[in-house]
Each structure stands twice: as C-alpha cells, then as structure tokens.
C-alpha cells in the first residue's frame, strides 16, 4: 500500500495528533529510531510516524484514519521479534502502531482461572499478576521482561513451557480485535467451551498483525506447582534422547514440563565462552537432555518420580549418566547451561540460525541426514543443535568452521545451507518456522514450501479481512 | 442455493454415478430415509440423493460437480448430531454427502503421539487403534460407537474428557480439507509447533461443514493412564461444588480428568425410572459431584491423592459426604448414575434442553438467578441441572411441572423459557451452545446474541471460502 499521495501524510499525522494527542505521535527521527530497528538488528526500516494510542477506541480511530489516508500500519509490542515482523519497510510511508500504552490488566478471575489483559502488557507483568492471585500464567520465554502479550499472541509465541501448557494459542480463550474497518470485535470470552460459529480467535493469533490489531485477550491460568525438579541426562544420540522422552511421558505424564536437548558441542561452546559455566559430567556425552517435572503435590513426590524415571532409563540402557538437582541453585545452574547456548554462539561469531520442527519420530533421522548433507556441502561447518525436543522443535544452527571468518562464511554459504536444511525439513514433513513466525525473514521460504492451495487460502483470508492492505503489508505473505 | 433448474438434477446425479459408481448414489426414498432424519428426530429433510464417496479425490470430484450443477451438499458422518446440522432442508434439492466410506486409519505414530485417520472413521475405532498401539485417544462421548471423527471435528465435539484433554479442536494437529473449488488442502501436519502463516485448520474445525469438507485429520495421542479413581461427593450448593473444583485442581492438578455436577432432583429421576440404580448416599444432598482422577503412576498413588483431597474438603466444610470407588464395578456404578440422567429425563417426558456454558466463577449466580426467573415465569417447572462443571458447561434442562402434560408444556412455554435462559446466559458472558453446535436448531439464537461485528466477520469468511453457498447452506448462520 502506498499513500494516495505523499502530500496526504501531513494531513494524516495531523489527524492522528488530534485523535490521540500530539505527544503520542512521534515523528522525530531520534524518537522513532528504536521502533524501526528489529531486536536482532537485521532490519532497519523507516516510518512516517510512531503512533502510541492508549485505548482500544484510539486504536480503532487510528485504523480508520490509516484507511482513509492510505497509510499502512505496522503493529508493534515489545519489539523483541526474531523475524522482522514488527519493523516497517524502507519506504518511510508506513506508520508504526505501538501498543505499549494499552497496558492494563483488566481482570483476574482465580476461580474461572483466567486473566484479561491488554495487548501492551509486558509478559512478566502478566505472570506477576497471576502469581499475586495464587495462579500460574505459564507462558515463559527469554524476552519475557520486555515482550508484550499482544506480540506473544500475534506471533503465537512458544517458549519453555509448551510441552505441558501449549503455545500462546492454546493459552488464549478470547480476544478483542480492531478490524480493518476500524470496528472493535469484542470476543473477550472466558469460556472453555463455546460452539457457536466460526473460530475467529485463532485467525488473528499467529497472523503477525496482518489481519487485525489484537488489543486485549483472555488467557488461561493454572495452579502454581509446589515443586519443580530438574535433571540432566547424558545420552549417546538424539534417538536415545527420544527414547528417554517416551519413557518420561509414560512415567511422569502431564507433570513433564520441560525436555530440552543440547549437543556436546553446544556445552563446549558455553564452557569455552563462559568459564563460570561447568560441563556437568565427568566424561563427555554426545547429547545432554535437560528435563523438568512440575508437581502440584510435593517435593518428595516429584523427587521420587524422577528417581524412578532415571532408574528405568538406566535399566533399559537409554541413559549413560544422570544428575538430579538437589537444590534450587543446582536447578538454576542446569537451566543456565541451556540459556547460555545462544549467548555462547553469538560470542563464537555470526551463524546461520534455523527454528525448525519435524514430527518427533523423525528427529533422529532428520539430524543424521541433514548433518551429513551439510558436512558434504560445507566441510568443517559446526552444528549447534539444541532446543525443545519435547515439542519436536530444534534450533538447528550452523557455525563457520573453526578459524573461518564468520562473515565470509555467511556471505558464501547461508543461502545454500538454508536450502539444504529447509529441503530436509520439508522432506520430513516439518516446518521452517516452529515458533519465531514468518515476518520478513521467511516470507520467501513460506512461499516456496507451502502448497498453492494453502497460499491461495491465505491470500483469500488476507483479502477478505484486510482488503486495503493496511495491516502490516509485506509480512507473512506477499499480496497482489 | 437452488439448482440452476430442476432439469439439471438428473444430469447431476448421472455425473455423480459416473464419478463414484451408481451403487454409491442413493436415490430410493427408503435408502435415503435414515440420512435425512436427525438423531433426535426433530428434523426430517428431503434429499435429491445421498452420495457415498470412498476417497478424498472422489469428494473433490463431487464438490466440483455440485458447484457446476448448482446443488448444495450437506456433509454427514454418523448422523448423531444434536442440532440438525447434518440434515438437509425440505426442498429436495440438496444432496447428503456421506463421509462414512472414508474410514481408513492412515497412520499411527506412537513416538510422535499422533494418529492420522479419515473423516468417516467411527470414534470408537480411532480409540481402539490408539489403544492397540499402547496410546490413549481421549475424545470420548456418548455416541462414540456411531459418531465419526469428521463429525467430531466439524462440530468441535466435547464429551467427558475435556477438562483434562480439551475439545476436538485441542486434540487436532492437522487437517485435509476439500475446498469449495474442489481442491484438496493437505494440511495433515503432525507438528506441535508451526508458525508459518494463518491458522487454516481452526477455521474448518467447528464450522459444521459450511466452509469446507474435512476428509482426514492428524489427532494427538497420550499415554494410557494406569489408574482411574472415581468418587462421589455430596455438597450443599453449586457454590460448594465450585469450591471443591478449585481444591481438586490445586490438589490433583492435571490428573483431574472428570468433574460432573448432578442435582439431587437428577438422581431422584434416575432412581425413580431405573430402580436398579441406587441413590448413593444415606441422606439426600442438594448437589452431587462425580469426580475422577486419571493417573499414569499407580492405583495407590491415585487413591492417596483422592483421600487427601476429600480430607481437605471435609476439613474446610466444603463436602458433607463422600464415597470413593473401591473397585471398577463401583466406579462404573457412579458413572452409570450420571449417564442415566438423560434417559431418566426422557422417560419423565419431553423437556426443554439447554447446552450452555458460563465462566465457572459465575455458575452459582447463574443457577440461582435463572432458577428464580423460571420459577416466577412457570411456577412448578422442575429444573434438571447437570453437566461438566469443570468446563463451566451445564445441561440446564427444564421439565414440566409434575402432572402437567409435557407436550402442552413445551408448546406453551418453550420459547419463553429459552429466552429467559439465554438472556441470563448472555448477561453472564456465556454461550448458548457449549458443545452441541448451532446447526439449524440455534441459528436464530446465535444471530440474536452475537454482535453485528462478529456476524459480519462470520459472513465474510463464509462468502470467501464458499462463495457459491454449496456447503451446508442454512446451517450456523443465515447468508444473503
């Protein structure tokens, strides 16, 4: 979308100032700068303004003005996305619509186990308000101190608790959305069951702001677990890790709340770049699993369960070594290893990142065949493979061979490596974006791997719900 | 939709015979009769034919023919729906599209915990195939011996395991759908995480066959529980039942797999009409809760947990009496009480049924105020209130006063009682159809209580995905 003419921009900005106050329409380049650069600094856009409405009604007014003046809106929450989905294009004709000032928790209902919060609420704040009411809001991810609930929903965020509680989609019961007509759809229902027509909620979740503007949501709450037990297990292969996963599910059932895979090389990188971190076992293991149980019953019960699981795993020869955390400090140390992997990788130098998922029954074969294909294509490339094995979701990253300049490596090999990985993902019935979304980053990959029928259905949805292409054009799929 | 002209019908039927075989195009009135009457015998339609394709490709061909000849299709599975959603209208120009012959289980993957099955598979057969692989397919409802997976998905079926495992929607990972263009969308993905664009799957789930024809699905599997423990608790009020629910969630967490409410009057009806059924307590209680834990650990652990729950409930004065089943026979006897309620109600005579949900924090107030409003409007009316309290879902039914002819009662009071109940549901932010869908039965109620914005979004979806109104016209919402 382009404005009807460039001369219309001043009139648009003036109307926005009138609608939400001149202070909330930023157009100074210094003020705008943080909003037009993505978190990973891969994308730098331009914007005619940053609009900062404070209420759903103000958002609706701005959408009507955007349509009237032909200005596209790029919705943004905490600006922590990993796919450039909240960064405007280079035209300078798009406006960033910051939802940060819609930050009220409207209601907490500990009996219905729901919290109703606005799109701009910081995730950690939603968690804290749930905890104040004695409940758990389980969505949890690295950016929780600055990402927003609206962004979490627009990107269907995953994180570390998906195995037990699901993605943002599964945690959402109802939405409030401003449509392309500038109308407010009040779908803020706190119901576990409602079969009265089409599921509008899930159309907007994960659509990355391209179909409507999420302004508030009703999210599910859960009982707070009374005990969390963490353990590390050394295993010989991804296949053995999968056997452990099956055993853990059968032994601990719904108490299993985390199951993360880390290759030996991942932990080598961590201990190399962060000497305070220690390799957890006396001898190296090809793969290390971090697993966690969250128990509402008691510490003793959780300990007993994890001991039983590890006993069975040893008996069956699945696990070669295991450590069960005996204190919160030990548990935190185990999670710290996992959390330091992306940091260690960054210290090691630029690398080629993939956020993929395949059916978990195919993970072993996927890793074996894809590792081999990359080794053949780029001898010496180092695989940094870790992630949420319990969800079939791997961060399957590729680091330059030791001693090779990372920048030169990326320039020469990134496109080829991406193609090898994504072709393999596709052959294994997987996805090229498990939890990070499409944004600008993967728009061509999505077009390549989705069927024409699916792309046509997606385009039809976009054309119906946003006929003027006002909402976040150039993200998720190319239109027209 | 009407055919271009009635003369086109013979040509349509001939083309269908050519496409799927003459034997599979039923047009004899006797053959057709079971397909045009709904399960509760509230609706009797007419059909130009019943089409029985055997494959997705045949469904696609029939959809193209239907579009070409202007014949509407009414998709049907086991024909056990409770809202007339699978019954054709009275015109005789619609064709029933029976999916029953698409009955293959295409794959069972016990490691990825998925089963891929066609729409015509009987639910009990899907459960059995999962059990053969040592896994649980948790969707379970009264009609499971004859309803089909496709119907379960088209209506987003609920049932008795929703509290723990969710509705059909939450159990589905991927779909195969024939679109209105007669194209096949292959969305049969078995992934727990996939953020690559719009959520097409959830558009078709719960749309009651009005947006596309579901031909196959990938469904989630779970570990089989090793122990199930059932208990009954006598409590003084719905409010006390809610306190027990909160305590049960906090004590048993994800192990809580059933929480059903039954009023004293429900059990009086059961013991009156089925003398083999016994009132479970020595003295009457205003409300009886049936609760169930499903435990992957051990019988002993589940027993211990339920004993602890009941102890706490007694200490806090929430529960007045309790019985824990000591054998499978006792557990079955408890569930039999619950399952006999609809049968006892039917024996007592015609009644006014409601399948409603409100946020569980409002259930007590909803029952109190609505009971009072009905008592004022129809003195002597008897409330038969039971259902899935854990989901906020009540079967809130109204029986004629003792001695009053049920037929006359319905004729005189049904419309007014429905209005009282649904107005109250609406005031309590609830839904007029929690798990049975809209079909023909509630099409006017949905139009009354949904906002214009929501209805307009629904109509836009319908117009986009089924522009010719070929798919199940006259269901869910009125078009044009």
Coordinates of C-alpha atoms in Angstrom, one line a residue, chain A residues 109-113 134-135 155-159 162 164 167 169-170 179 181 183-187 189-208 210-211 220 222-224 242 245-246 249-251 253-255 296-298 301 304-305 308 312 357-362 388 390-393 428-438 446 450-451 453-454 456-462 464-465 475-477, chain B residues 109-113 134-135 155-159 162 164 167 169-170 179 181 183-187 189-208 210-211 220 222-224 242 245-246 249-251 253-255 296-298 301 304-305 308 312 357-362 388 390-393 428-438 446 450-451 453-454 456-462 464-465 475-477:
Chain A
X109 CA -10.5 -14.4 37.9
X110 CA -8.8 -17.0 40.0
X111 CA -12.0 -19.2 40.1
X112 CA -12.5 -19.2 36.4
X113 CA -8.7 -19.4 36.1
X134 CA -2.0 -17.5 43.6
X135 CA -2.2 -18.7 40.0
X155 CA 3.3 -14.5 16.8
X156 CA 1.8 -17.5 18.7
X157 CA 4.8 -17.5 21.0
X158 CA 6.2 -20.8 22.2
X159 CA 9.0 -20.8 24.9
X162 CA 4.9 -25.5 25.6
X164 CA 3.0 -29.0 29.2
X167 CA 1.8 -22.2 22.8
X169 CA -2.7 -20.1 21.0
X170 CA -3.6 -22.9 23.4
X179 CA -10.7 -4.9 12.3
X181 CA -12.9 -1.3 9.1
X183 CA -14.6 -1.7 14.2
X184 CA -14.0 -3.5 17.5
X185 CA -14.7 -7.2 17.7
X186 CA -15.3 -8.0 21.4
X187 CA -14.5 -11.7 21.6
X189 CA -14.9 -14.7 26.3
X190 CA -13.6 -16.7 29.2
X191 CA -15.2 -20.0 28.2
X192 CA -13.6 -23.4 27.9
X193 CA -16.4 -24.5 25.6
X194 CA -18.2 -22.4 23.0
X195 CA -19.5 -23.9 19.8
X196 CA -21.5 -21.0 18.3
X197 CA -19.9 -20.5 14.9
X198 CA -16.6 -19.8 13.3
X199 CA -13.4 -19.7 15.3
X200 CA -12.4 -16.0 14.7
X201 CA -9.9 -16.0 17.6
X202 CA -7.5 -18.4 16.0
X203 CA -7.5 -16.5 12.7
X204 CA -5.9 -13.5 14.4
X205 CA -3.5 -15.5 16.6
X206 CA -0.2 -16.1 14.8
X207 CA -1.2 -13.7 11.9
X208 CA 1.5 -11.3 12.9
X210 CA -1.6 -8.7 9.1
X211 CA -5.4 -9.4 9.6
X220 CA -5.9 -19.3 30.9
X222 CA -3.3 -22.7 36.1
X223 CA -2.5 -23.9 39.7
X224 CA 1.1 -22.9 40.8
X242 CA 13.7 -39.6 22.1
X245 CA 11.2 -38.6 26.1
X246 CA 8.8 -41.5 25.6
X249 CA 6.0 -39.1 29.2
X250 CA 4.8 -42.5 30.3
X251 CA 6.3 -42.2 33.7
X253 CA 2.6 -37.9 32.2
X254 CA 1.4 -34.3 32.5
X255 CA 4.0 -33.5 35.1
X296 CA 1.4 -29.8 42.4
X297 CA 1.8 -32.4 45.1
X298 CA 5.1 -32.2 46.9
X301 CA 6.7 -36.9 45.2
X304 CA 10.5 -40.0 43.8
X305 CA 9.1 -39.8 40.3
X308 CA 12.0 -43.8 39.2
X312 CA 14.1 -47.2 34.4
X357 CA 10.2 -28.6 13.8
X358 CA 9.6 -32.1 12.5
X359 CA 7.4 -34.9 13.9
X360 CA 9.5 -36.1 16.9
X361 CA 9.5 -39.6 15.5
X362 CA 11.6 -38.2 12.6
X388 CA 12.7 -28.1 22.7
X390 CA 9.6 -32.5 23.6
X391 CA 7.9 -30.3 21.0
X392 CA 9.9 -31.6 18.0
X393 CA 11.4 -28.1 17.8
X428 CA 10.5 -34.8 6.9
X429 CA 7.0 -33.2 6.9
X430 CA 8.3 -30.4 9.2
X431 CA 8.1 -26.6 9.3
X432 CA 10.6 -23.9 8.5
X433 CA 9.4 -21.8 11.4
X434 CA 8.3 -23.6 14.6
X435 CA 8.0 -20.7 17.0
X436 CA 9.5 -17.5 15.6
X437 CA 7.0 -16.8 12.9
X438 CA 7.5 -15.6 9.3
X446 CA 6.9 -20.0 3.2
X450 CA 3.5 -24.2 1.1
X451 CA 1.2 -25.7 -1.5
X453 CA -3.9 -24.3 -2.4
X454 CA -2.7 -23.2 1.0
X456 CA -4.4 -19.2 -2.1
X457 CA -6.5 -19.8 1.0
X458 CA -4.2 -17.5 3.0
X459 CA -4.4 -14.8 0.3
X460 CA -8.2 -15.1 0.3
X461 CA -8.3 -14.6 4.1
X462 CA -6.0 -11.5 3.8
X464 CA -11.3 -10.5 3.0
X465 CA -10.1 -9.3 6.3
X475 CA 4.8 -9.6 6.2
X476 CA 3.8 -13.3 6.3
X477 CA 2.9 -13.4 2.6
Chain B
X109 CA 2.8 -42.9 15.2
X110 CA 3.3 -43.8 18.9
X111 CA 6.5 -41.9 19.1
X112 CA 5.1 -38.6 17.7
X113 CA 1.9 -39.5 19.6
X134 CA -0.5 -48.6 23.7
X135 CA -1.7 -45.0 23.5
X155 CA -18.8 -29.8 15.5
X156 CA -15.7 -29.4 17.7
X157 CA -17.1 -32.2 20.0
X158 CA -16.7 -32.1 23.7
X159 CA -17.6 -35.0 25.9
X162 CA -12.5 -32.1 28.0
X164 CA -8.0 -32.7 31.0
X167 CA -12.3 -30.4 22.9
X169 CA -10.2 -28.7 18.4
X170 CA -7.4 -29.0 21.0
X179 CA -12.4 -26.6 -0.6
X181 CA -13.3 -25.1 -5.6
X183 CA -9.3 -28.6 -4.5
X184 CA -7.6 -30.6 -1.7
X185 CA -5.8 -28.7 1.0
X186 CA -3.3 -31.1 2.5
X187 CA -2.7 -29.7 6.0
X189 CA 0.8 -31.9 9.7
X190 CA 1.7 -33.8 12.9
X191 CA 3.6 -30.8 14.5
X192 CA 3.2 -29.4 18.0
X193 CA 4.6 -26.1 16.7
X194 CA 4.3 -24.5 13.4
X195 CA 4.2 -20.7 12.9
X196 CA 4.2 -20.3 9.2
X197 CA 1.1 -18.3 8.4
X198 CA -2.6 -18.3 9.0
X199 CA -4.3 -21.0 11.1
X200 CA -6.5 -22.6 8.4
X201 CA -7.1 -25.7 10.5
X202 CA -9.2 -24.0 13.2
X203 CA -11.3 -22.2 10.6
X204 CA -12.7 -25.6 9.4
X205 CA -13.0 -27.1 12.9
X206 CA -16.4 -26.3 14.4
X207 CA -17.7 -24.8 11.1
X208 CA -20.2 -27.7 10.8
X210 CA -20.2 -24.9 6.0
X211 CA -16.7 -23.8 4.9
X220 CA -2.9 -36.1 19.3
X222 CA -1.5 -39.5 25.0
X223 CA -0.1 -42.1 27.4
X224 CA -2.7 -44.5 28.7
X242 CA -17.1 -24.9 42.7
X245 CA -13.4 -27.9 41.9
X246 CA -10.8 -25.3 42.9
X249 CA -7.5 -28.6 40.7
X250 CA -5.0 -27.5 43.3
X251 CA -4.6 -30.9 44.8
X253 CA -3.6 -30.7 39.0
X254 CA -3.5 -32.3 35.6
X255 CA -4.6 -35.6 37.0
X296 CA -0.1 -42.6 35.0
X297 CA 1.7 -43.6 38.2
X298 CA -0.2 -46.2 40.2
X301 CA -0.9 -43.0 44.3
X304 CA -3.8 -41.5 48.2
X305 CA -4.4 -38.3 46.2
X308 CA -6.1 -36.3 50.7
X312 CA -9.1 -31.3 52.9
X357 CA -21.6 -22.5 29.4
X358 CA -20.7 -19.5 31.6
X359 CA -17.4 -18.7 33.2
X360 CA -17.2 -21.1 36.2
X361 CA -16.9 -18.2 38.6
X362 CA -20.4 -17.2 37.6
X388 CA -19.5 -30.8 33.0
X390 CA -15.2 -28.4 35.3
X391 CA -15.7 -26.8 31.9
X392 CA -18.4 -24.4 33.0
X393 CA -20.8 -26.4 30.8
X428 CA -23.3 -13.9 32.5
X429 CA -21.0 -13.7 29.5
X430 CA -21.8 -17.3 28.5
X431 CA -22.7 -19.2 25.3
X432 CA -26.0 -20.7 24.1
X433 CA -24.2 -23.7 22.7
X434 CA -21.2 -25.0 24.6
X435 CA -20.6 -28.3 22.9
X436 CA -23.5 -29.2 20.6
X437 CA -23.0 -26.6 17.9
X438 CA -25.5 -24.4 16.0
X446 CA -26.7 -17.1 17.5
X450 CA -23.7 -12.3 18.7
X451 CA -22.6 -8.8 17.9
X453 CA -19.3 -7.1 14.1
X454 CA -18.9 -10.8 14.8
X456 CA -20.3 -9.7 9.7
X457 CA -16.8 -11.4 10.1
X458 CA -18.5 -14.8 10.0
X459 CA -20.4 -13.9 6.9
X460 CA -17.3 -12.6 5.2
X461 CA -15.5 -15.9 5.9
X462 CA -18.4 -17.8 4.5
X464 CA -14.8 -16.0 0.8
X465 CA -14.5 -19.8 1.4
X475 CA -26.7 -24.0 9.0
X476 CA -24.7 -22.0 11.5
X477 CA -25.6 -18.6 10.0

